[in-house]
Coordinates of C-alpha atoms in Angstrom, one line a residue:
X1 CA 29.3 18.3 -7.5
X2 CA 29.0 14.3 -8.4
X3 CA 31.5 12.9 -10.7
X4 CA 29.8 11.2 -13.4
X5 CA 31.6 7.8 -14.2
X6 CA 30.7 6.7 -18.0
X7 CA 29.4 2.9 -18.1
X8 CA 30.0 0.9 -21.7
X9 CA 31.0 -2.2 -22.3
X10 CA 34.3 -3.1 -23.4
X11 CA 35.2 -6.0 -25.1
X12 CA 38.4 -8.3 -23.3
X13 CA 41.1 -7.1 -25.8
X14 CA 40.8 -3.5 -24.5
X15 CA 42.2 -4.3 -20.7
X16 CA 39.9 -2.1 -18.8
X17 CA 41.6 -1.4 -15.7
X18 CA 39.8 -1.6 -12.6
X19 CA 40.7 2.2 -11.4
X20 CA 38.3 2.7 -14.4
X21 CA 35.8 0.3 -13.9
X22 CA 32.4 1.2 -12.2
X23 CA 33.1 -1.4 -9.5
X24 CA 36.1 0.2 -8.4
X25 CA 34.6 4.1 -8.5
X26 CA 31.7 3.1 -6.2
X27 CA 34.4 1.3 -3.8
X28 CA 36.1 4.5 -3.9
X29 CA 33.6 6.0 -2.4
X30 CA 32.7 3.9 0.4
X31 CA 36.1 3.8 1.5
X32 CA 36.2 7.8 1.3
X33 CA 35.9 8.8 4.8
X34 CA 33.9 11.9 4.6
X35 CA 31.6 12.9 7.4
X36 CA 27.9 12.4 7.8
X37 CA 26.5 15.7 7.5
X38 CA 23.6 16.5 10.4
X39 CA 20.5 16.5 8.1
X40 CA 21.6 12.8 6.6
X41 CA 22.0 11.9 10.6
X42 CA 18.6 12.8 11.3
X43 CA 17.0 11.1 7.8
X44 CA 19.0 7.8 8.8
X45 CA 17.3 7.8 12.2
X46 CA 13.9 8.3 10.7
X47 CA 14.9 5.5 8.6
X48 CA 15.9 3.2 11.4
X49 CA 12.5 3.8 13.2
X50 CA 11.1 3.7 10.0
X51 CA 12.3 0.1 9.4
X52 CA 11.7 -1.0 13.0
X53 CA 8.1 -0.1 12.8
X54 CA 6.6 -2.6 9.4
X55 CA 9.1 -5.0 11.2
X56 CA 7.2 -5.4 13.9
X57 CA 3.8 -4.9 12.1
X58 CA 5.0 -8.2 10.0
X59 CA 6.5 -10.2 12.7
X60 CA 3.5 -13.2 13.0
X61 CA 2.8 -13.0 9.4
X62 CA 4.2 -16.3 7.2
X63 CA 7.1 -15.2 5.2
X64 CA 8.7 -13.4 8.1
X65 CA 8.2 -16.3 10.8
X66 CA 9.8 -19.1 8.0
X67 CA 12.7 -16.6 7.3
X68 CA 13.1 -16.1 11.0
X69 CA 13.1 -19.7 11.9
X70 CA 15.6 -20.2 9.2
X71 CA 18.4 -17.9 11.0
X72 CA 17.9 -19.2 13.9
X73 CA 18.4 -22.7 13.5
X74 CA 21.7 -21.4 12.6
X75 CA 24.3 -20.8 15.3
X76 CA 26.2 -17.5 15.7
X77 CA 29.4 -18.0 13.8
X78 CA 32.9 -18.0 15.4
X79 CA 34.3 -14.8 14.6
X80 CA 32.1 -12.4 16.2
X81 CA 29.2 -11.6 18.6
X82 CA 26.5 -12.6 15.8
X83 CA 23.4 -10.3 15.0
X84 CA 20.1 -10.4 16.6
X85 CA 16.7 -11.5 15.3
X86 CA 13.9 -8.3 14.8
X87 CA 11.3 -10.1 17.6
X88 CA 13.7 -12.3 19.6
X89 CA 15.1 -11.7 22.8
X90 CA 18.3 -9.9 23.0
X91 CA 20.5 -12.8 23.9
X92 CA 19.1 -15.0 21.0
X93 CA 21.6 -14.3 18.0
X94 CA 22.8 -15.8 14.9
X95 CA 25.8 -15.2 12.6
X96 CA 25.4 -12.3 10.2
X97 CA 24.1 -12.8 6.8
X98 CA 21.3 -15.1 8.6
X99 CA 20.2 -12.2 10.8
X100 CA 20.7 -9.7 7.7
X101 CA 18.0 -12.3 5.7
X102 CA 15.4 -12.3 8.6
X103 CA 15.4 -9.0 9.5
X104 CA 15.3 -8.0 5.9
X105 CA 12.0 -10.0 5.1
X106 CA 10.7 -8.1 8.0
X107 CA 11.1 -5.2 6.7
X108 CA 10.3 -5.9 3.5
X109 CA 7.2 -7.9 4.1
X110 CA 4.3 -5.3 3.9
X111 CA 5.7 -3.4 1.4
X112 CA 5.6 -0.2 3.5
X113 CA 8.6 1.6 4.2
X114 CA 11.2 3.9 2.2
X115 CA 11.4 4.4 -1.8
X116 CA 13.5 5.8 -4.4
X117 CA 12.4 6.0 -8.0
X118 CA 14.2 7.3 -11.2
X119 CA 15.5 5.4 -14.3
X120 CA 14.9 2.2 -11.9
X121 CA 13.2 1.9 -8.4
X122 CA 14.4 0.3 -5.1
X123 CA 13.8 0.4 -1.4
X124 CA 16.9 1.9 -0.2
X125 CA 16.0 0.9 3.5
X126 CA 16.7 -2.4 2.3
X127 CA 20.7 -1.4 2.8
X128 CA 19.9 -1.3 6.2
X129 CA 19.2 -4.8 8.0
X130 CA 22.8 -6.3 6.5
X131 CA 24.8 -3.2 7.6
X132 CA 23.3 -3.7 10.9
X133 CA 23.8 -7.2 11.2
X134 CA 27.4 -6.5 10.4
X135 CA 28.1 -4.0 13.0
X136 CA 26.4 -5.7 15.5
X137 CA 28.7 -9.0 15.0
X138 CA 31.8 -6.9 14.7
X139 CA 31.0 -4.7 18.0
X140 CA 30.7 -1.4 15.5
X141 CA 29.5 1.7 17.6
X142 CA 26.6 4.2 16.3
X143 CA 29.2 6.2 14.2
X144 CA 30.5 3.8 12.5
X145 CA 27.1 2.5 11.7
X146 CA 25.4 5.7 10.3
X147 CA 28.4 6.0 7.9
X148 CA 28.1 2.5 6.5
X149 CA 24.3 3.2 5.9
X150 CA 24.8 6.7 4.7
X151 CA 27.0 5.1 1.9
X152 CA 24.5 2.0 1.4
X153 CA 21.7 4.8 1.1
X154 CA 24.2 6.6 -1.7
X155 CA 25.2 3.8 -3.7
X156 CA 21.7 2.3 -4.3
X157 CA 20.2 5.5 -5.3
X158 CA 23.3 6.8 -7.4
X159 CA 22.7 3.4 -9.7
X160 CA 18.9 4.2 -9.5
X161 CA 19.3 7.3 -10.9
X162 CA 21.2 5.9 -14.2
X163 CA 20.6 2.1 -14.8
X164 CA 17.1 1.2 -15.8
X165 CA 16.8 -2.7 -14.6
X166 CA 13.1 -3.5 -15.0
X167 CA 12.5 -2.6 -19.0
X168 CA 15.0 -5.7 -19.3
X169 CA 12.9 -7.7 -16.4
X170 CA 15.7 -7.5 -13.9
X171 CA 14.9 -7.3 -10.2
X172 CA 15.6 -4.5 -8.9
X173 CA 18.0 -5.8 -6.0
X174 CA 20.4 -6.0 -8.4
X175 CA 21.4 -2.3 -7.4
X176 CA 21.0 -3.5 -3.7
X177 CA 23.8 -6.1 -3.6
X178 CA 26.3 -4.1 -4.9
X179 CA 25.2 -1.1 -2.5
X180 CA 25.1 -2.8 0.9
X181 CA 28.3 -4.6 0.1
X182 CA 29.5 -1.1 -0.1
X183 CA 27.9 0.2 3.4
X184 CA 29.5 -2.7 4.9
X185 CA 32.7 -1.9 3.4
X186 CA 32.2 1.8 4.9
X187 CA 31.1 0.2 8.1
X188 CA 34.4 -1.8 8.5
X189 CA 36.7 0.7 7.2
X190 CA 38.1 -1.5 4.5
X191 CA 40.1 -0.8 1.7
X192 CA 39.1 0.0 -1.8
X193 CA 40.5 -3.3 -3.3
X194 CA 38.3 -5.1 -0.9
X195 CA 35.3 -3.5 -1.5
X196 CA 35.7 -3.3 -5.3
X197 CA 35.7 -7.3 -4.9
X198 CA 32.9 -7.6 -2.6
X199 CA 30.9 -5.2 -5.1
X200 CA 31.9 -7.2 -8.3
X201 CA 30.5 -11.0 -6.3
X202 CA 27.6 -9.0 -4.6
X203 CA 26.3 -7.9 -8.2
X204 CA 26.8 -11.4 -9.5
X205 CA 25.1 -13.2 -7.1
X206 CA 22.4 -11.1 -6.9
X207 CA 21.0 -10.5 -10.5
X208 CA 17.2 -12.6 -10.8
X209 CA 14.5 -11.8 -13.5
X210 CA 11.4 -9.5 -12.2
X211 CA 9.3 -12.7 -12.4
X212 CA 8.8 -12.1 -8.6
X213 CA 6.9 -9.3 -9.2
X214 CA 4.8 -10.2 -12.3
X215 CA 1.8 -12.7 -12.5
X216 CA 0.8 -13.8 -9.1
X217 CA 2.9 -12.5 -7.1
X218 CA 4.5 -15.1 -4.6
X219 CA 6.1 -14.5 -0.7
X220 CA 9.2 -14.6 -2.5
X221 CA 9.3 -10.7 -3.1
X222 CA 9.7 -10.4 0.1
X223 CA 12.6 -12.4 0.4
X224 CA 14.5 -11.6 -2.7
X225 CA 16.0 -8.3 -1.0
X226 CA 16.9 -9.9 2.0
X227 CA 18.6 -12.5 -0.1
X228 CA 20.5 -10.1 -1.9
X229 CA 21.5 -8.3 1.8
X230 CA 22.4 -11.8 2.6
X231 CA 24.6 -12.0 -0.7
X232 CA 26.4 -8.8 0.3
X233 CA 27.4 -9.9 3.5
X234 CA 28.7 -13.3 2.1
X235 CA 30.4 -11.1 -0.5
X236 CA 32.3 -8.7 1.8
X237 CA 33.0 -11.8 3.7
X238 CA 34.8 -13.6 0.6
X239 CA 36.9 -10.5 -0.6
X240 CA 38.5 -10.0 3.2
X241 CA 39.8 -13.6 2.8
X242 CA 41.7 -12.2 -0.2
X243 CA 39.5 -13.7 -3.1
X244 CA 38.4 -12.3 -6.1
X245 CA 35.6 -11.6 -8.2
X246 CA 34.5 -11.7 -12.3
X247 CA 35.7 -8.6 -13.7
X248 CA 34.7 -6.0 -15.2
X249 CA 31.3 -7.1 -14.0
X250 CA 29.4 -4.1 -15.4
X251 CA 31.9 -4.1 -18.6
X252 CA 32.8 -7.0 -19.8
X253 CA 31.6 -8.2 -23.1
X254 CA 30.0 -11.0 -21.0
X255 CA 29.0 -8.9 -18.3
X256 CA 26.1 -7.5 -16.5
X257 CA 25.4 -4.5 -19.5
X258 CA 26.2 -6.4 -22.2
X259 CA 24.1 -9.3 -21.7
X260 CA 21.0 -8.5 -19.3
X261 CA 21.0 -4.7 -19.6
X262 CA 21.0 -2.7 -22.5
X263 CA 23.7 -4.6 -24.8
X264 CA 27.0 -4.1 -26.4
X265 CA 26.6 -0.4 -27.3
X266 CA 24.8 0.6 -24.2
X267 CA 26.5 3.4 -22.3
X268 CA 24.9 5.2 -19.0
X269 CA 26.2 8.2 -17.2
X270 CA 26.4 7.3 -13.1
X271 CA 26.7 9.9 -10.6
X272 CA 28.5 9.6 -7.5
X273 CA 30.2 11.9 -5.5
X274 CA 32.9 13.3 -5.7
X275 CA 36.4 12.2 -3.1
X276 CA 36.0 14.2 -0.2
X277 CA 32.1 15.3 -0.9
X278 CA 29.4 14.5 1.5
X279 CA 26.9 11.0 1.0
X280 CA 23.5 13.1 0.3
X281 CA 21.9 10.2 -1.4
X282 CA 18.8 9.2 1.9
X283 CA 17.4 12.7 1.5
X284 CA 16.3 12.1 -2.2
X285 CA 14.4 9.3 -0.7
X286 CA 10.6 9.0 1.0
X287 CA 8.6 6.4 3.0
X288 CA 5.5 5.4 2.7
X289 CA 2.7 6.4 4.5
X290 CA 0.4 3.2 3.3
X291 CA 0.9 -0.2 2.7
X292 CA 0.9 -0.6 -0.8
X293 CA 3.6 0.0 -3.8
X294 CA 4.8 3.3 -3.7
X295 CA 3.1 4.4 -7.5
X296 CA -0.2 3.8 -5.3
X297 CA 0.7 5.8 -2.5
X298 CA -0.6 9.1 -4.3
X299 CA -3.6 7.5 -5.4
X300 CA -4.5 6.8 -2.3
X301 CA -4.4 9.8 -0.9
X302 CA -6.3 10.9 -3.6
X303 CA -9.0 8.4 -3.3
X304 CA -8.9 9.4 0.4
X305 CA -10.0 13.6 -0.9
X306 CA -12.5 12.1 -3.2
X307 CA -14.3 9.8 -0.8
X308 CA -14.5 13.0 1.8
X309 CA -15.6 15.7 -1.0
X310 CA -18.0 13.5 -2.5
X311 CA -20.5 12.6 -0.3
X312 CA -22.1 10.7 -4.0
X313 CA -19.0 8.4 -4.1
X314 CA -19.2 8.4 -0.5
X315 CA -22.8 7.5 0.4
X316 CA -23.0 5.2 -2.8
X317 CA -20.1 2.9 -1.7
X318 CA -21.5 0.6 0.9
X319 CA -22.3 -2.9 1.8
X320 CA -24.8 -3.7 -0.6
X321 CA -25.3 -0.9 -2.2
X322 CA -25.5 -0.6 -5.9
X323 CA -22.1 0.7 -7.5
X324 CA -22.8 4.1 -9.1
X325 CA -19.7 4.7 -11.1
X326 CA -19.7 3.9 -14.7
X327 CA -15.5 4.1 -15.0
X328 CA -12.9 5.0 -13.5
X329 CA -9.9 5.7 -15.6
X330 CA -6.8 6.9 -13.9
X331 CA -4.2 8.9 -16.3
X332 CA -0.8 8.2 -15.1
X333 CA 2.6 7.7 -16.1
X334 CA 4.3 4.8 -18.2
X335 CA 5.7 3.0 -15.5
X336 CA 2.5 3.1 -13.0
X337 CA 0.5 2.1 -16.0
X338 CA 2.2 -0.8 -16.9
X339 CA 3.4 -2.4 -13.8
X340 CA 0.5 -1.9 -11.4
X341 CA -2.0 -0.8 -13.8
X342 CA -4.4 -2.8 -16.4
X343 CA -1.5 -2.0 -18.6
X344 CA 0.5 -5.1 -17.4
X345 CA -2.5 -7.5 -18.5
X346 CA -2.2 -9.2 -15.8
X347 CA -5.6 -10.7 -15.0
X348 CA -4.6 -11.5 -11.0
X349 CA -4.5 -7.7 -11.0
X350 CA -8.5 -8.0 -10.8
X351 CA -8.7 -11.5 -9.1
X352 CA -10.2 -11.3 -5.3
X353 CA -8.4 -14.2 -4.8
X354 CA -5.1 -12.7 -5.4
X355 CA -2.5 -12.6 -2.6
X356 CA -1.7 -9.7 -0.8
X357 CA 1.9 -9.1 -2.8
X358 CA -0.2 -9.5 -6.2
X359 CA -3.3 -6.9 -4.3
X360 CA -0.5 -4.3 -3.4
X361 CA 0.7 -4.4 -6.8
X362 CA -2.7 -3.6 -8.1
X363 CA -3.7 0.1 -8.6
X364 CA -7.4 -0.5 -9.7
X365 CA -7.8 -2.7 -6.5
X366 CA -6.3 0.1 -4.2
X367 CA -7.9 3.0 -6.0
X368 CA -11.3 0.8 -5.4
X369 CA -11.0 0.1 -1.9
X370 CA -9.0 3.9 -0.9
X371 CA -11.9 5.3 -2.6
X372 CA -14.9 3.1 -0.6
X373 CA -13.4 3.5 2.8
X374 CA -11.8 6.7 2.9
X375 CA -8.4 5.8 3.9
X376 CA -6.3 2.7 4.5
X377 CA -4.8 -0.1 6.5
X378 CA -1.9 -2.3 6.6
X379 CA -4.1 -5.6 7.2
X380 CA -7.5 -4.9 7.0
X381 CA -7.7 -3.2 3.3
X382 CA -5.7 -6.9 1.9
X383 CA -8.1 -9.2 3.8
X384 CA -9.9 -12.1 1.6
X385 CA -13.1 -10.8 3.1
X386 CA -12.2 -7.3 2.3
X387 CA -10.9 -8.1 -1.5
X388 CA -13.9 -10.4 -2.0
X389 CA -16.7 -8.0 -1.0
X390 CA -19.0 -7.8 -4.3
X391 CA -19.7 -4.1 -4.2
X392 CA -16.1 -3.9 -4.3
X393 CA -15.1 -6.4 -7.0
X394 CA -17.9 -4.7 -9.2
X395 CA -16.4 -1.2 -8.6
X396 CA -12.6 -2.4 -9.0
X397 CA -13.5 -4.1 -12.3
X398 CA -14.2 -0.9 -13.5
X399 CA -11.2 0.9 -12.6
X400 CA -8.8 1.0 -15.8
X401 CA -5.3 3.0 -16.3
X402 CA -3.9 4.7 -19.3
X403 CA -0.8 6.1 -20.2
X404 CA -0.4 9.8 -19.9
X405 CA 2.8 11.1 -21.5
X406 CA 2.8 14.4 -19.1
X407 CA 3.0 12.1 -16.9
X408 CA 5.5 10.2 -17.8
X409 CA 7.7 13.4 -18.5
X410 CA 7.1 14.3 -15.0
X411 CA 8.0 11.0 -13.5
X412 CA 11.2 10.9 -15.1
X413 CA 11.8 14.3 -15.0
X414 CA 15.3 15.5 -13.3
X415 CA 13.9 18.4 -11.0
X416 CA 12.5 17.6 -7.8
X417 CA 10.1 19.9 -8.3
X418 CA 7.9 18.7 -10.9
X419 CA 9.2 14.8 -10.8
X420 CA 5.7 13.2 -10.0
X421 CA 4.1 9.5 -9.2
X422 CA 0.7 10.0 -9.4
X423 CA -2.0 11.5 -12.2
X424 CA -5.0 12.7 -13.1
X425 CA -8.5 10.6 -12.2
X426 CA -11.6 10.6 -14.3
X427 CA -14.6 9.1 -12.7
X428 CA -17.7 8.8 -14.6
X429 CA -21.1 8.2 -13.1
X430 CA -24.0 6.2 -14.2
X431 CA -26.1 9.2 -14.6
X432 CA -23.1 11.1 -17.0
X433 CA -21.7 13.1 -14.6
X434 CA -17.9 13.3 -14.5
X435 CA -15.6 14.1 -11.2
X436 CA -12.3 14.5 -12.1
X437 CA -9.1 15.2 -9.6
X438 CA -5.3 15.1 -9.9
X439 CA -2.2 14.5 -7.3
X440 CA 1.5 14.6 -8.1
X441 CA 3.0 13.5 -4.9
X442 CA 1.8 11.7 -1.8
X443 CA 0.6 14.1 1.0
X444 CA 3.7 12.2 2.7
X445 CA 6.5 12.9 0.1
X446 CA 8.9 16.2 1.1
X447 CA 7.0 18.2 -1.3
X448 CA 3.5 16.6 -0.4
X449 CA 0.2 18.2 1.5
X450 CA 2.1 16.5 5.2
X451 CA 5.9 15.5 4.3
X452 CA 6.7 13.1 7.0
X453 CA 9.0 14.9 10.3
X454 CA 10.4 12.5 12.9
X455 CA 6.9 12.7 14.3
X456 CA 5.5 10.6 12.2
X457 CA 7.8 7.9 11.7
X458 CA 7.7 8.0 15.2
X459 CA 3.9 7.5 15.4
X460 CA 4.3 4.8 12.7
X461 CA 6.0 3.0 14.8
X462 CA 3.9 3.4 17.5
X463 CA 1.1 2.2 15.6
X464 CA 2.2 -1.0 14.0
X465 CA 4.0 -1.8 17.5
X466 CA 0.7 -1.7 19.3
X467 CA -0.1 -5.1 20.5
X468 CA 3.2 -6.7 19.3
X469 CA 5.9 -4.6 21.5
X470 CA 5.5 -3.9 25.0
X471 CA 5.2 -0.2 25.7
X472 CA 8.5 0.0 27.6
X473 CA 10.1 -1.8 24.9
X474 CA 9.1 1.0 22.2
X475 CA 10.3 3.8 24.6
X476 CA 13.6 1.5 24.7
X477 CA 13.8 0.9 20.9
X478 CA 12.8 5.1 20.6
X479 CA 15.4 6.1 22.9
X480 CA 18.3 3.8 21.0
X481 CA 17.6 5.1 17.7
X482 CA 17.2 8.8 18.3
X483 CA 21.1 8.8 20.0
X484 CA 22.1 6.0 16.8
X485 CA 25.3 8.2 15.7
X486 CA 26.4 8.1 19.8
X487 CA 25.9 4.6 20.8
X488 CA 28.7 2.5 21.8
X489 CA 29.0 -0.8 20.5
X490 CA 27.1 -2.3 23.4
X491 CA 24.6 -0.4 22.2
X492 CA 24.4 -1.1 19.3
X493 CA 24.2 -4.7 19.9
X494 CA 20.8 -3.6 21.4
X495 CA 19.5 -2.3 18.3
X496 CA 16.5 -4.8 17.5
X497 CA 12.7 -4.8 18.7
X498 CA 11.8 -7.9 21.3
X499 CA 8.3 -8.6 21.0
X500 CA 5.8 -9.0 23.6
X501 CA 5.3 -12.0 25.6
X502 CA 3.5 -14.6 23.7
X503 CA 3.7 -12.7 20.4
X504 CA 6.0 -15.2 18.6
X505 CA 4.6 -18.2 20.0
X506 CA 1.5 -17.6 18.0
X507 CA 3.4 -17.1 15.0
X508 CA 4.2 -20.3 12.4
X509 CA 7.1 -21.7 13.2
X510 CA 8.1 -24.2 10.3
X511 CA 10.2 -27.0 9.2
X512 CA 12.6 -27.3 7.0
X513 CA 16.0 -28.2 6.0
X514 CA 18.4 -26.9 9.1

């Protein structure tokens, strides 16, 4: 059972010790050396394909080519082997927290791979790309590795579970700092002092306002978890030279809960586990099956049923045709409603001229477009063309969400079972007749109509590696990652995906600073 750790803020005259201290609990247990129990093994595998595969899908795209030429026009550093690039030979390398930020806007790019969402929400295969990076510059082996991720996986979604970040308009990386600092902590086998400092600088560095991901959205949402995995890897780096960080950071009467959370008299309940007990956290988690925010992910499937059940929506929603639906209004919980919904008055929410992170951040654009074409793509549903098409914009304009407070319960609810991220639709057509549907989960979710296997993350990758991998270099990357908790360091050191010849020389490859 997890050990619940209570979270207030004390003021300087009470001398919080650091054995009590949130900080120090979570370093606690990353330096607890439990085993990686098989089922974890497997989801961290999935996980790594997982990643793998919307890196490569977003290796040419802008973003990821800038943050790419950043690291490596910055030389491996002198105390280790250095980290490779996600789409650059093997023998091409730069230091660690340069690799961890290029390979973490790849990931994070297209918006497409694994989620957890309670109190707050993260990505937790975020952890991923800076624990790698680590354990390739160090020479880690596979072991080693899976542990440090199995703890970055725990960490992120134990402070998901308790600490809301967004209703104060803090990013959510501000739980990913502090948890890969943690997995890399695991990764190296370092002690709990260490760890409790890199912890304390990784959640100070990496606090930012959710500004990224209101208005129009800018490239930098990509970037701002791979800054913070960045962050984590300068962090760990700091507290192994022996220096320190501002403490209590969660506590203090200046601290992180005081000031930017929930105040003076806030208090929150965290569970981790407990010493000796297994890091369950990844299995809580689920991927994405589309492109888009993971609230829409649901409503995509269900625009997916609709559009092959209604041959009126179907047949209606063409080229040219004349939009038959009067309004669609999709009942759905607090957070859905007001973050991707009409509820966050956002007006670039319903602008075709919006960018892709502002489109995948709009439900009445995805709903609009699921719902026309029957299903969804990675590229083609975000194009200008595809955003802009009249029929489209007519039908999206129409598309409205509202608050349900079911919901909501569900969506925050505590049991697996009825915890849902989706709603109830009501479409209404011009001639007064009404269609209405409902989905709690995403056919992909563990409890969906399809729950992802290793299958599929396997024919993800497979399909967003088509035409930017070579075939024997996906059977290379494939056979790596299914043998992750055996590979030596060498190995290891091998874990990336080279792209195909002529791939990257297509891709921008801008100036800057370095």
């Amino acid at each position: 059972m997890p050990v619940i750790h209570h979270l207030r803020v004390h003021r300087s005259d009470e001398n919080l010790a650091r054995e009590g201290q949130l900080a120090w609990h979570i370093a606690e247990v990353a330096a607890d050396p439990v085993a990686v129990e098989p089922d974890v093994v497997d989801m961290i595998i999935n996980r790594v394909i997982d990643n793998a595969a919307v890196a490569a899908a977003s290796l040419t795209r802008p973003p990821v080519s800038a943050a790419r030429q950043q690291a490596l026009d910055h030389a491996v550093s002198v105390g280790g082997s250095g980290a490779t690039v996600s789409g650059c030979a093997l023998d091409r390398k730069t230091s660690p927290e340069w690799a961890a930020w290029a390979n973490g806007v790849a990931v994070r790019e297209l918006d497409y791979h694994d989620t957890f969402l309670a109190a707050d929400y993260s990505h937790p295969g975020d952890n991923i790309p800076p624990i790698l990076a680590v354990a390739q510059h160090v020479g880690a082996d596979g072991a080693a590795l899976v542990r440090g991720i199995a703890t970055g996986y725990e960490i992120q979604i134990d402070l998901v579970r308790a600490i809301c970040l967004h209703k104060h308009k803090i990013d959510h990386v501000a739980h990913l700092g502090p948890s890969a600092a943690a997995g890399i902590g695991t990764l190296l086998g370092l002690d709990v002092e260490t760890i409790y400092q890199a912890v304390g600088q990784a959640l100070h560095t990496t606090t930012a306002t959710r500004q990224s991901r209101k208005g129009e959205i800018s490239t930098w949402k990509a970037h701002a978890p791979a800054f913070a995995g960045k962050m984590a890897v300068e962090a760990v780096d700091r507290a192994m030279r022996g220096e320190t960080s501002p403490s209590p950071i969660y506590e203090g009467e200046d601290g992180v809960v005081a000031w930017m959370l929930d105040g003076p008299e806030a208090s929150y309940d965290v569970p981790l586990p407990a010493a000796g007990e297994p890091k369950r956290g990844i299995l809580d988690s689920y991927t994405k099956e589309h492109s888009a925010e993971y609230q829409a992910q649901a409503w995509i499937d269900l625009a997916r049923k609709l559009h092959g059940e209604h041959p009126v929506l179907r047949q209606a929603q063409q080229p040219g045709s004349e939009v038959n639906v009067e309004s669609i209004v999709l009942h759905t919980s607090h957070h859905t409603h007001y973050v991707i919904g009409s509820g966050a008055n956002d007006p670039q929410k319903y602008d075709p001229k919006a960018s892709r992170e502002t489109l995948d951040h709009s439900i009445p654009y995805i709903f609009a477009v699921a719902l026309q074409d029957g299903g969804w793509h990675h590229v083609d549903s975000y194009t200008p063309e595809r955003a802009g098409r009249p029929d489209t914009v007519e039908l999206w304009h129409r598309i409205t969400t509202a608050e349900d407070a079911e919901w909501t319960r569900r969506y925050h609810s505590d049991d697996p079972n009825e915890k849902a991220f989706g709603g109830r639709v009501e479409i209404r057509l011009t001639d007064g007749s009404v269609i209405e549907d409902e989905i709690a989960v995403a056919d992909a979710h563990p409890l969906g109509a399809r729950p992802f296997a290793r299958e599929d993350y396997v024919r993800k990758f497979r399909t967003l590696a088509d035409g930017v991998l070579a075939e024997e270099e996906i059977e290379r990357f494939l056979d790596l990652a299914q043998r992750l908790p055996e590979l030596t360091p060498e190995e290891v050191q091998q874990l990336t995906i080279v792209a195909d010849f002529g791939v990257l020389a297509g891709a921008p490859a801008p100036k800057g600073l370095f």
